[in-house]
XYZ file of C-alpha atoms in Angstrom:
672
model
C -0.176 0.162 0.058
C 1.077 3.591 -0.827
C 0.318 6.182 1.858
C 0.804 10.224 0.551
C 0.056 12.974 3.283
C -1.306 16.120 1.223
C -2.571 19.846 2.352
C -5.607 20.896 0.270
C -5.232 24.298 -1.165
C -8.449 25.952 -2.961
C -10.348 28.539 -1.327
C -13.593 26.744 -2.027
C -12.253 23.441 -0.103
C -11.816 20.002 -1.759
C -16.025 20.249 -3.076
C -17.585 18.711 -6.302
C -15.479 20.623 -9.640
C -11.861 19.276 -7.817
C -13.206 16.286 -6.746
C -14.729 15.119 -9.915
C -11.428 15.937 -11.538
C -9.606 13.871 -8.631
C -12.095 10.308 -8.775
C -12.004 10.886 -12.998
C -8.291 9.638 -12.501
C -8.477 7.429 -9.471
C -11.769 5.540 -11.911
C -8.719 4.644 -14.557
C -6.877 2.467 -12.054
C -8.107 -1.085 -10.579
C -6.179 -0.302 -7.486
C -8.370 0.982 -4.018
C -8.156 4.983 -3.847
C -9.134 5.841 -0.456
C -9.356 9.466 1.501
C -8.391 9.794 4.658
C -9.446 12.607 6.962
C -10.224 13.386 10.511
C -10.637 10.014 11.273
C -12.813 8.699 8.907
C -12.287 6.821 5.462
C -13.965 7.831 2.242
C -13.868 6.180 -1.154
C -11.706 7.946 -3.848
C -13.825 6.568 -6.453
C -16.774 8.758 -5.569
C -17.664 12.312 -5.741
C -20.374 12.060 -3.129
C -18.212 10.234 -0.819
C -15.396 12.255 -0.689
C -17.690 14.900 -0.498
C -19.541 14.292 2.469
C -15.628 14.829 4.167
C -16.049 18.051 4.292
C -11.854 18.780 3.372
C -11.351 22.601 3.690
C -8.796 25.320 2.787
C -5.892 24.150 4.301
C -7.013 21.050 5.675
C -4.494 17.924 6.180
C -5.395 14.138 4.689
C -3.963 10.808 3.326
C -4.343 9.318 -0.098
C -4.184 5.808 0.112
C -3.282 3.695 -2.870
C -3.489 -0.230 -2.725
C -3.753 -3.194 -5.545
C -1.427 -4.188 -8.460
C -1.695 -0.882 -9.938
C -1.200 1.298 -6.704
C 2.739 3.265 -7.996
C 1.124 4.081 -11.578
C -2.086 5.535 -9.583
C -0.209 7.411 -6.660
C 1.435 8.931 -9.613
C -1.262 10.031 -12.228
C -3.198 11.827 -8.588
C -0.005 13.269 -7.903
C 0.805 14.656 -10.828
C -2.656 16.198 -12.087
C -3.617 17.325 -8.472
C -0.302 18.684 -6.843
C 2.012 19.648 -10.225
C -1.071 20.501 -13.380
C -3.730 22.410 -10.748
C -2.299 23.047 -7.281
C -5.226 21.579 -5.531
C -2.576 19.215 -2.760
C 0.602 20.249 -1.354
C 2.547 17.841 0.080
C 3.757 17.606 3.963
C 5.606 15.321 5.591
C 2.542 14.396 8.780
C -0.837 15.513 9.125
C -1.235 18.831 10.179
C -3.660 20.151 12.757
C -6.760 21.020 10.843
C -7.224 24.592 10.662
C -10.781 26.592 11.411
C -13.529 26.428 9.168
C -13.377 28.599 6.023
C -15.690 31.461 5.726
C -18.057 31.651 3.559
C -17.094 33.145 -0.460
C -18.042 36.829 -0.779
C -21.419 37.163 -1.326
C -23.344 39.843 0.601
C -26.243 39.807 3.095
C -27.790 43.251 2.973
C -31.343 44.028 4.897
C -32.484 40.126 4.635
C -31.711 39.017 1.520
C -29.009 37.585 0.151
C -26.756 39.282 -2.991
C -25.265 36.385 -4.895
C -23.788 38.237 -7.619
C -23.788 41.842 -7.953
C -25.640 44.173 -10.780
C -28.290 45.779 -11.743
C -31.520 44.638 -13.906
C -35.008 45.377 -15.246
C -37.229 43.477 -16.744
C -40.901 41.405 -16.224
C -41.504 38.934 -14.124
C -41.084 34.958 -15.215
C -42.438 33.206 -11.855
C -40.987 29.556 -11.812
C -41.512 26.539 -9.149
C -39.828 23.243 -9.401
C -42.521 21.106 -9.835
C -42.844 17.645 -7.816
C -43.996 14.425 -8.924
C -44.362 11.973 -7.177
C -43.627 8.010 -8.000
C -46.687 7.099 -9.316
C -45.600 3.405 -9.752
C -43.920 2.133 -6.343
C -43.235 -1.149 -7.691
C -42.532 -2.742 -11.035
C -43.567 -6.199 -12.996
C -40.501 -6.779 -14.610
C -37.149 -5.901 -12.540
C -34.566 -6.577 -15.724
C -36.776 -4.336 -18.001
C -36.928 -1.510 -15.316
C -33.101 -1.439 -15.141
C -32.668 -1.601 -19.136
C -35.217 1.434 -18.513
C -33.089 2.873 -15.992
C -29.618 2.606 -17.501
C -30.778 3.905 -20.716
C -31.780 7.216 -18.794
C -28.418 7.416 -17.959
C -27.070 7.012 -20.813
C -29.256 9.920 -22.345
C -28.469 12.053 -19.606
C -24.873 11.332 -19.947
C -24.899 12.143 -23.352
C -26.910 15.630 -22.416
C -24.268 16.205 -19.792
C -21.489 16.002 -22.122
C -22.479 18.353 -25.046
C -23.273 20.518 -22.461
C -19.758 20.613 -21.327
C -18.737 21.087 -24.806
C -20.820 24.024 -25.583
C -19.170 25.570 -22.352
C -15.490 24.710 -22.285
C -13.394 27.036 -20.705
C -16.005 28.333 -17.878
C -17.026 27.500 -14.746
C -20.123 25.642 -16.258
C -17.962 23.054 -17.448
C -16.177 21.877 -14.175
C -19.687 21.732 -12.662
C -21.499 19.996 -15.427
C -17.795 17.551 -14.996
C -19.448 17.085 -11.228
C -22.675 15.949 -12.608
C -20.968 13.436 -14.890
C -19.032 11.847 -11.868
C -22.530 12.426 -9.354
C -24.381 10.191 -12.746
C -22.532 7.602 -12.393
C -21.361 7.568 -8.570
C -22.265 4.501 -7.264
C -24.052 5.873 -4.221
C -26.534 7.084 -6.598
C -26.714 5.045 -9.880
C -25.741 1.665 -7.814
C -27.770 1.932 -5.129
C -30.792 2.912 -7.660
C -30.308 0.510 -9.803
C -29.747 -1.854 -6.872
C -33.441 -1.266 -5.074
C -35.074 -1.791 -9.579
C -33.606 -5.040 -9.196
C -35.485 -5.591 -6.029
C -38.625 -4.808 -7.669
C -39.369 -1.240 -7.475
C -40.029 1.134 -9.934
C -37.400 3.626 -11.759
C -39.064 6.972 -10.375
C -39.550 5.489 -7.122
C -35.929 4.410 -6.582
C -34.535 7.858 -7.937
C -36.571 9.753 -5.693
C -35.884 7.575 -2.689
C -32.281 7.516 -3.250
C -31.930 11.138 -3.847
C -33.302 12.299 -0.670
C -31.771 10.193 1.431
C -28.640 11.559 -0.058
C -30.208 15.148 0.012
C -30.904 14.079 3.939
C -27.442 12.996 4.524
C -25.639 16.440 3.006
C -28.043 18.586 5.125
C -26.352 16.800 7.746
C -22.710 17.854 7.023
C -20.959 20.170 9.264
C -20.523 22.374 6.564
C -22.733 25.085 4.978
C -20.719 24.766 1.969
C -21.123 21.059 1.265
C -24.674 21.526 2.506
C -25.274 23.594 -0.582
C -24.397 20.631 -2.726
C -27.441 18.931 -2.229
C -29.143 20.695 -4.913
C -26.240 18.614 -7.295
C -27.827 15.631 -6.478
C -31.433 16.923 -6.603
C -30.394 18.588 -10.117
C -29.003 15.297 -11.661
C -31.932 13.024 -10.388
C -34.336 15.526 -11.671
C -32.403 14.868 -14.861
C -33.441 11.049 -14.610
C -36.969 11.789 -13.741
C -37.001 14.063 -17.124
C -35.944 11.197 -18.763
C -37.710 8.701 -17.162
C -40.686 10.893 -17.679
C -40.893 12.878 -20.182
C -42.243 15.798 -18.080
C -39.885 18.557 -18.259
C -39.230 21.570 -15.441
C -36.869 24.537 -16.822
C -38.462 28.053 -16.756
C -40.267 29.249 -19.786
C -39.564 32.897 -20.947
C -41.212 35.148 -22.487
C -40.241 37.456 -25.525
C -39.497 40.938 -22.880
C -36.231 40.888 -21.031
C -36.856 39.402 -18.212
C -36.207 38.584 -14.363
C -36.709 34.585 -13.312
C -38.466 34.766 -9.953
C -38.023 31.204 -8.518
C -38.530 28.641 -5.567
C -34.786 27.354 -6.434
C -32.609 27.915 -9.468
C -30.649 24.421 -10.074
C -27.469 24.581 -11.313
C -28.869 23.527 -15.052
C -31.554 25.656 -14.928
C -28.909 28.521 -14.186
C -26.121 27.236 -17.087
C -29.181 26.869 -19.632
C -29.859 30.358 -19.225
C -30.207 32.546 -22.308
C -28.442 35.994 -21.772
C -30.535 37.681 -24.140
C -33.428 37.812 -22.043
C -32.656 36.989 -18.577
C -31.940 40.090 -17.083
C -31.512 38.805 -12.816
C -32.404 35.841 -10.700
C -34.586 36.516 -7.225
C -34.664 33.158 -5.435
C -36.230 31.910 -2.427
C -33.771 29.931 -1.330
C -29.918 29.085 -2.548
C -26.921 29.524 -0.552
C -23.713 31.343 -1.165
C -21.988 28.528 -2.764
C -24.144 26.676 -4.208
C -22.913 25.792 -8.163
C -26.249 28.260 -9.420
C -24.726 30.935 -7.792
C -21.403 30.325 -9.061
C -22.282 30.178 -12.568
C -24.163 33.694 -12.156
C -21.185 34.979 -10.976
C -19.646 33.919 -13.966
C -22.060 35.162 -16.248
C -22.535 38.423 -14.789
C -26.240 37.983 -14.290
C -27.689 39.805 -11.039
C -28.762 37.367 -8.494
C -30.830 38.421 -4.850
C -31.594 34.998 -2.853
C -33.226 34.348 0.511
C -36.194 36.402 -0.397
C -39.182 34.583 1.541
C -42.246 34.318 -0.438
C -40.894 35.310 -3.601
C -42.926 33.481 -5.776
C -46.178 34.258 -3.853
C -45.198 37.926 -3.564
C -44.338 38.883 -7.303
C -47.129 38.642 -9.941
C -46.172 37.004 -13.206
C -45.741 39.795 -16.107
C -44.659 42.184 -13.141
C -42.165 45.053 -13.825
C -39.152 44.773 -11.519
C -36.415 46.167 -10.630
C -33.129 44.330 -9.308
C -30.657 46.354 -7.469
C -28.009 43.707 -6.653
C -25.763 47.043 -5.625
C -28.256 47.853 -2.728
C -29.833 44.613 -2.041
C -32.969 45.185 -3.180
C -35.999 44.642 -5.767
C -38.236 47.113 -6.823
C -42.029 45.749 -7.744
C -44.436 47.776 -10.116
C -41.482 51.032 -10.356
C -42.169 54.644 -11.930
C -41.338 54.749 -15.273
C -38.763 57.609 -13.438
C -37.717 55.191 -11.621
C -37.354 52.421 -14.334
C -35.188 55.184 -16.972
C -32.903 55.556 -14.182
C -32.108 51.902 -13.823
C -31.894 50.922 -17.289
C -29.474 53.701 -17.819
C -27.120 52.268 -15.071
C -28.176 48.332 -16.170
C -26.607 49.203 -19.736
C -23.749 49.994 -18.404
C -23.432 47.279 -16.070
C -24.625 43.765 -17.881
C -22.020 41.788 -19.066
C -22.986 40.724 -22.490
C -21.104 37.159 -24.200
C -19.051 37.887 -27.297
C -21.108 38.228 -30.669
C -19.893 36.474 -33.613
C -19.794 39.521 -36.449
C -19.019 37.142 -39.295
C -22.829 37.018 -40.601
C -25.889 37.667 -39.075
C -27.037 35.575 -36.825
C -30.990 34.520 -37.446
C -32.538 33.866 -34.044
C -36.472 32.999 -32.719
C -38.378 36.293 -31.274
C -36.876 34.440 -28.329
C -33.193 34.712 -29.144
C -32.485 31.168 -29.649
C -29.935 31.221 -32.309
C -31.492 29.446 -35.179
C -29.021 27.526 -37.315
C -28.212 27.568 -41.281
C -27.180 24.109 -42.234
C -26.057 22.962 -45.429
C -26.590 19.267 -47.163
C -23.270 17.541 -48.329
C -21.798 14.518 -50.091
C -17.915 14.912 -49.558
C -15.768 16.266 -46.632
C -14.422 18.787 -49.851
C -17.497 20.723 -50.017
C -17.109 22.002 -46.744
C -14.429 24.869 -47.126
C -17.408 26.493 -49.956
C -20.293 25.837 -47.907
C -18.570 27.805 -44.676
C -17.443 30.511 -47.094
C -20.984 30.991 -48.190
C -22.080 31.296 -44.572
C -23.087 27.772 -43.207
C -23.221 27.252 -39.670
C -23.208 23.059 -40.029
C -23.778 20.115 -41.778
C -27.532 19.128 -41.664
C -26.897 16.148 -43.529
C -24.089 13.825 -44.477
C -25.396 10.838 -46.458
C -23.606 7.896 -45.726
C -24.737 5.274 -48.476
C -22.766 7.026 -51.196
C -19.803 5.590 -49.486
C -21.322 2.192 -49.888
C -21.980 2.593 -53.200
C -20.395 1.516 -56.692
C -18.157 -1.033 -54.791
C -17.860 -4.407 -54.582
C -17.054 -4.542 -50.439
C -18.508 -2.198 -47.759
C -15.952 0.042 -46.587
C -14.162 -0.962 -43.219
C -14.106 0.149 -39.570
C -10.813 2.869 -40.420
C -12.505 3.818 -43.981
C -14.717 4.651 -42.852
C -13.735 6.628 -39.323
C -10.969 8.643 -41.412
C -14.011 9.973 -43.870
C -16.294 11.302 -40.829
C -12.659 12.886 -38.828
C -11.849 14.617 -42.319
C -15.581 15.641 -42.461
C -15.554 16.845 -38.873
C -12.552 18.655 -39.096
C -13.121 20.507 -41.783
C -15.727 21.977 -40.361
C -13.922 23.309 -37.798
C -16.232 23.041 -34.226
C -19.413 23.460 -36.530
C -21.852 20.441 -35.859
C -22.314 17.738 -38.349
C -25.251 16.159 -38.613
C -24.288 12.040 -40.258
C -26.875 10.198 -41.108
C -26.751 6.496 -41.162
C -26.483 3.950 -44.059
C -29.916 4.579 -45.785
C -29.634 1.889 -48.844
C -32.648 0.549 -50.866
C -35.321 2.401 -52.301
C -33.643 4.501 -54.878
C -30.223 4.153 -53.839
C -29.135 0.316 -55.004
C -26.084 -1.196 -53.396
C -24.503 -3.901 -55.190
C -21.881 -4.253 -52.009
C -24.583 -5.196 -49.775
C -26.832 -8.187 -49.280
C -30.187 -6.619 -50.391
C -32.752 -8.759 -52.283
C -34.417 -7.603 -55.208
C -38.240 -6.565 -53.566
C -41.462 -5.255 -56.149
C -41.591 -2.321 -53.878
C -38.347 -0.797 -52.308
C -39.417 2.559 -50.786
C -42.055 0.155 -48.763
C -39.409 -2.856 -48.073
C -35.823 -3.686 -46.014
C -34.852 -0.307 -46.742
C -32.421 2.332 -44.339
C -33.033 1.296 -40.418
C -34.598 -1.458 -41.325
C -31.517 -3.124 -43.452
C -29.156 -2.027 -40.760
C -31.246 -3.235 -37.580
C -31.264 -7.365 -39.706
C -27.462 -6.856 -40.563
C -25.794 -5.670 -37.517
C -22.289 -6.117 -38.488
C -22.842 -3.757 -41.001
C -24.632 -1.488 -39.012
C -22.282 -1.881 -35.648
C -18.729 -1.180 -37.904
C -20.739 2.362 -39.177
C -22.024 3.188 -35.782
C -18.303 2.349 -34.443
C -16.663 3.956 -37.127
C -18.987 7.312 -36.173
C -18.161 7.549 -32.469
C -14.140 7.078 -33.138
C -14.915 9.774 -35.297
C -16.983 12.029 -32.757
C -13.392 13.070 -30.998
C -12.636 15.136 -33.844
C -16.011 17.480 -33.953
C -19.506 18.121 -33.055
C -20.909 15.039 -34.281
C -25.041 14.141 -34.659
C -25.735 10.706 -35.265
C -29.345 10.462 -37.338
C -31.371 7.148 -37.666
C -33.237 7.400 -40.936
C -36.773 5.813 -41.985
C -38.163 5.022 -38.538
C -41.508 4.021 -37.732
C -41.893 2.914 -34.300
C -40.298 2.459 -30.775
C -39.200 -0.653 -30.878
C -36.857 0.096 -33.702
C -35.741 3.145 -32.193
C -34.781 2.014 -29.272
C -33.011 -0.720 -31.009
C -30.978 1.805 -32.594
C -30.063 3.322 -29.619
C -29.203 -0.118 -27.852
C -26.706 -0.977 -30.707
C -25.084 2.624 -30.301
C -24.703 2.337 -26.717
C -23.502 -1.117 -26.787
C -20.942 -0.146 -29.415
C -19.842 2.738 -26.766
C -19.528 0.547 -23.758
C -17.662 -1.820 -26.154
C -15.069 0.761 -26.621
C -15.126 2.107 -23.304
C -14.261 -1.683 -22.435
C -11.236 -1.013 -24.334
C -10.040 2.113 -22.955
C -10.738 4.137 -25.893
C -12.045 7.440 -25.720
C -14.883 9.057 -27.625
C -16.269 12.548 -28.000
C -20.067 14.208 -27.364
C -22.044 13.718 -29.318
C -25.975 13.776 -30.448
C -28.138 11.222 -31.649
C -31.316 11.722 -32.964
C -34.111 10.571 -35.790
C -35.558 11.582 -38.890
C -39.277 11.966 -38.930
C -39.757 10.748 -42.583
C -42.755 8.296 -41.848
C -46.234 8.886 -40.906
C -46.081 6.476 -38.167
C -43.219 8.518 -36.806
C -44.608 12.017 -36.490
C -47.964 10.493 -35.050
C -45.732 8.541 -32.445
C -43.630 11.784 -31.794
C -44.050 12.041 -28.165
C -43.234 8.560 -27.605
C -39.837 8.844 -29.735
C -38.927 12.020 -28.283
C -38.385 10.196 -25.411
C -35.108 8.310 -26.710
C -34.124 11.034 -28.915
C -31.217 14.211 -29.021
C -32.831 15.678 -31.842
C -35.674 15.407 -34.557
C -34.952 16.247 -38.157
C -37.974 16.736 -40.153
C -37.165 14.469 -43.818
C -39.872 16.515 -46.217
C -38.898 14.314 -49.539
C -39.689 11.263 -48.084
C -42.494 11.839 -44.925
C -44.729 13.801 -48.369
C -44.163 10.970 -50.510
C -45.558 8.526 -47.994
C -48.253 10.963 -46.381
C -49.467 11.445 -49.675
C -48.886 7.627 -50.960
C -47.406 9.612 -53.980
C -43.850 8.384 -55.950
C -42.295 11.587 -56.032
C -40.561 10.463 -59.720
C -43.963 10.601 -61.078
C -44.239 13.659 -62.997
C -48.260 12.832 -63.319
C -48.379 13.347 -59.953
C -46.713 16.373 -58.507
C -49.015 18.043 -57.378
C -49.657 15.636 -54.403
C -46.034 15.680 -53.898
C -46.417 19.687 -53.287
C -44.504 20.772 -49.967
C -47.113 22.935 -49.451
C -49.594 20.115 -48.336
C -52.113 20.984 -45.510
C -51.792 16.930 -44.424
C -48.202 17.277 -44.033
C -47.808 20.669 -43.262
C -49.998 19.431 -40.164
C -47.626 16.111 -39.452
C -44.192 18.561 -39.900
C -46.117 20.622 -36.708
C -46.876 18.016 -34.471
C -43.369 16.399 -34.801
C -42.228 19.707 -33.844
C -44.599 20.391 -31.088
C -43.503 17.078 -29.129
C -40.121 17.932 -29.521
C -40.605 20.721 -27.903
C -42.494 19.578 -25.361
C -40.060 16.934 -24.723
C -37.140 19.715 -24.616
C -34.694 18.541 -27.961
C -34.764 20.544 -30.662
C -36.411 19.703 -34.587
C -34.617 20.246 -37.510
C -35.640 19.954 -41.134
C -33.896 18.911 -44.718
C -35.469 18.171 -47.588
C -36.247 20.126 -50.524
C -38.459 22.676 -48.658
C -35.346 22.528 -46.083
C -34.014 25.256 -48.464
C -37.599 27.057 -49.671
C -37.770 30.798 -48.199
C -41.706 30.522 -48.151
C -42.027 28.334 -46.446
C -38.753 28.880 -43.767
C -41.011 31.422 -41.502
C -43.529 29.141 -41.144
C -41.232 26.067 -39.797
C -39.848 29.056 -37.329
C -43.339 29.583 -36.296
C -43.229 25.649 -35.466
C -40.398 25.140 -33.852
C -37.851 24.339 -35.593
C -34.411 25.935 -35.106
C -32.149 23.951 -37.887
C -32.530 24.262 -41.472
C -30.373 22.076 -44.209
C -30.256 22.689 -47.458
C -28.133 23.526 -50.474
C -25.423 25.697 -50.554
C -27.128 28.298 -52.773
C -30.314 28.908 -50.781
C -28.746 29.889 -48.017
C -28.993 33.618 -48.410
C -32.262 33.629 -49.463
C -33.464 31.594 -45.835
C -31.522 33.667 -44.270
C -32.961 36.925 -45.587
C -36.398 35.147 -45.044
C -35.973 34.479 -41.597
C -34.959 37.341 -40.049
C -36.807 39.928 -38.181
C -39.787 37.414 -37.439
C -41.824 38.917 -34.572
C -43.362 35.736 -32.593
C -47.231 37.427 -32.934
C -46.500 37.006 -36.389
C -45.160 34.323 -36.764
C -48.558 32.420 -34.511
C -50.805 33.958 -36.624
C -49.017 32.615 -39.914
C -49.366 29.007 -38.223
C -52.780 29.601 -37.111
C -53.730 30.393 -41.100
C -51.478 28.392 -42.678
C -52.654 25.206 -40.773
C -56.199 25.694 -41.017
C -56.234 25.702 -44.820
C -57.637 22.978 -47.000
C -55.375 22.701 -49.829
C -52.053 23.684 -50.658
C -53.217 25.870 -53.041
C -54.506 28.126 -50.243
C -51.605 27.403 -47.484
C -49.237 28.585 -50.509
C -51.142 31.767 -51.055
C -50.892 32.780 -47.063
C -47.375 32.242 -46.980
C -47.127 34.345 -50.473
C -49.044 36.879 -48.601
C -47.140 36.988 -45.798
C -43.910 37.130 -47.379
C -45.346 39.953 -49.825
C -46.219 41.936 -46.366
C -42.795 41.560 -44.686
C -41.290 42.821 -48.041
C -43.187 45.968 -48.003
């Protein structure tokens, strides 16, 4: 056994973020790693266990390593925690512990607590976390229930990794790292899994284990660590959202707002839109909670410990938040508003803006991506030069065409890596093999069919030929380290085949991890291109990170009209009401589930339809490069009220001709 003595160096103590760094390293070794502090032993591979130790700045402790690779483990911990980030200072022996550290420099003014300085003016948005007790306490099939829980854990892991990649280099990244470790901690997920296997339902197990851990943290001697119970609530809340499909996030208005909440969890604060959220008022939340840390790092004025705020302040009420004095003013006079708006303009810190081209946003300020459809990595430079913000569709079936043997793992990995690198950090959506139909692929074992568009094509072929599919999935996972990857499954019609596709992806990732092969963050979504998928969108949204509407096939299958048959061209009009209603239905289901929706196919680059799709909640458009400028122009400066009215009028049309007329009228009025 190897024992090393250290003194912790860090103002906030050995809290979630440095703990997650320590645990991440410790888990890579087979040796047992423990921390001894004040006659207690804590598991060095458990974030929650170490946090319970309440090791403060200046405290001395021992780290013990025992096992076949103990020397390598000790060296890795020393390298990271001593030489790289300076959290650990080697000492000869355990020293007397210092007095408990003072709290972070947040101020208490009057009866309230200032978490983040600044001044804000806005309308109140009231937000209360919903308490949804588990309706089912037991499960009939523990094995199936446990598989459901594992799928939820995998979904949240992907979600956290994606968010973490989007906040690289910020305070939020460290917090999301900690949440990833908490998600996989044996005291959380391990205990939940154990209870499920004894017959408890997923939801009940999550609630009971998280409640138990929160109670344990509330009794810790250190206030800073007591506040970390919010991180457990946050991760458990994400799990419940994934399991139930019920989302629990502040709903913002068009106007600049001040969120008034019972409590804001770290994920609530990290996801805030700085263009619309001017300040925060909460009933509870400590000075060192992660939400307070994020608010300070984002420059959002925040006031806490405001009793009954969500009851006293009315929704939409005008507010002034002055965190220089630690007060808020409800229903101020216009003179007061003008005075504080001037001060707020001077104090407000905004993120850097990208001036390269005009950024399209929703009326609420959320970014809208204008992407391109491409066939090869070589097209990327040209697309970027013309304003492409990513790749919305890369068709992999063309890699399989005109050859006698399917592409191998290395060849596919190199193709996807090159594409991701050429995108230079922009998102790239790669569609998995969509063979069959009008895409003959002699290198694949596909049998002749009388009606190939309704036959063994796309995901159906892939699930029937797992060897081909697994090779592609593994190549995509290996390539994910090279950029911002989105994996998209085509031609889905049922929950069962969707779950099967995600299961194979998860199995391939797990197999790589067992070989110590790291993958990058990625999203995995599905195409909505069958009426069945559109109708089942609420259920499918629980499995996917995003939807992409494939308008070509969706129109063909909805209208029962071959898109290649000229005599039926009217039936294949992109303005067909049946198709537009299905698209609206799918987009609404995605919004309710908290995932985004994109659109590709011919109408994805139609500037006449673009505002309608934006009104539906679609925020990613994929098209040919020459269509970028017109679509961008059609989407700029679209107000919410005008979009909502357009959506209502078009969805009320009975014919494609009427729908097209409404869209032309909208475009003409905007141009006047």
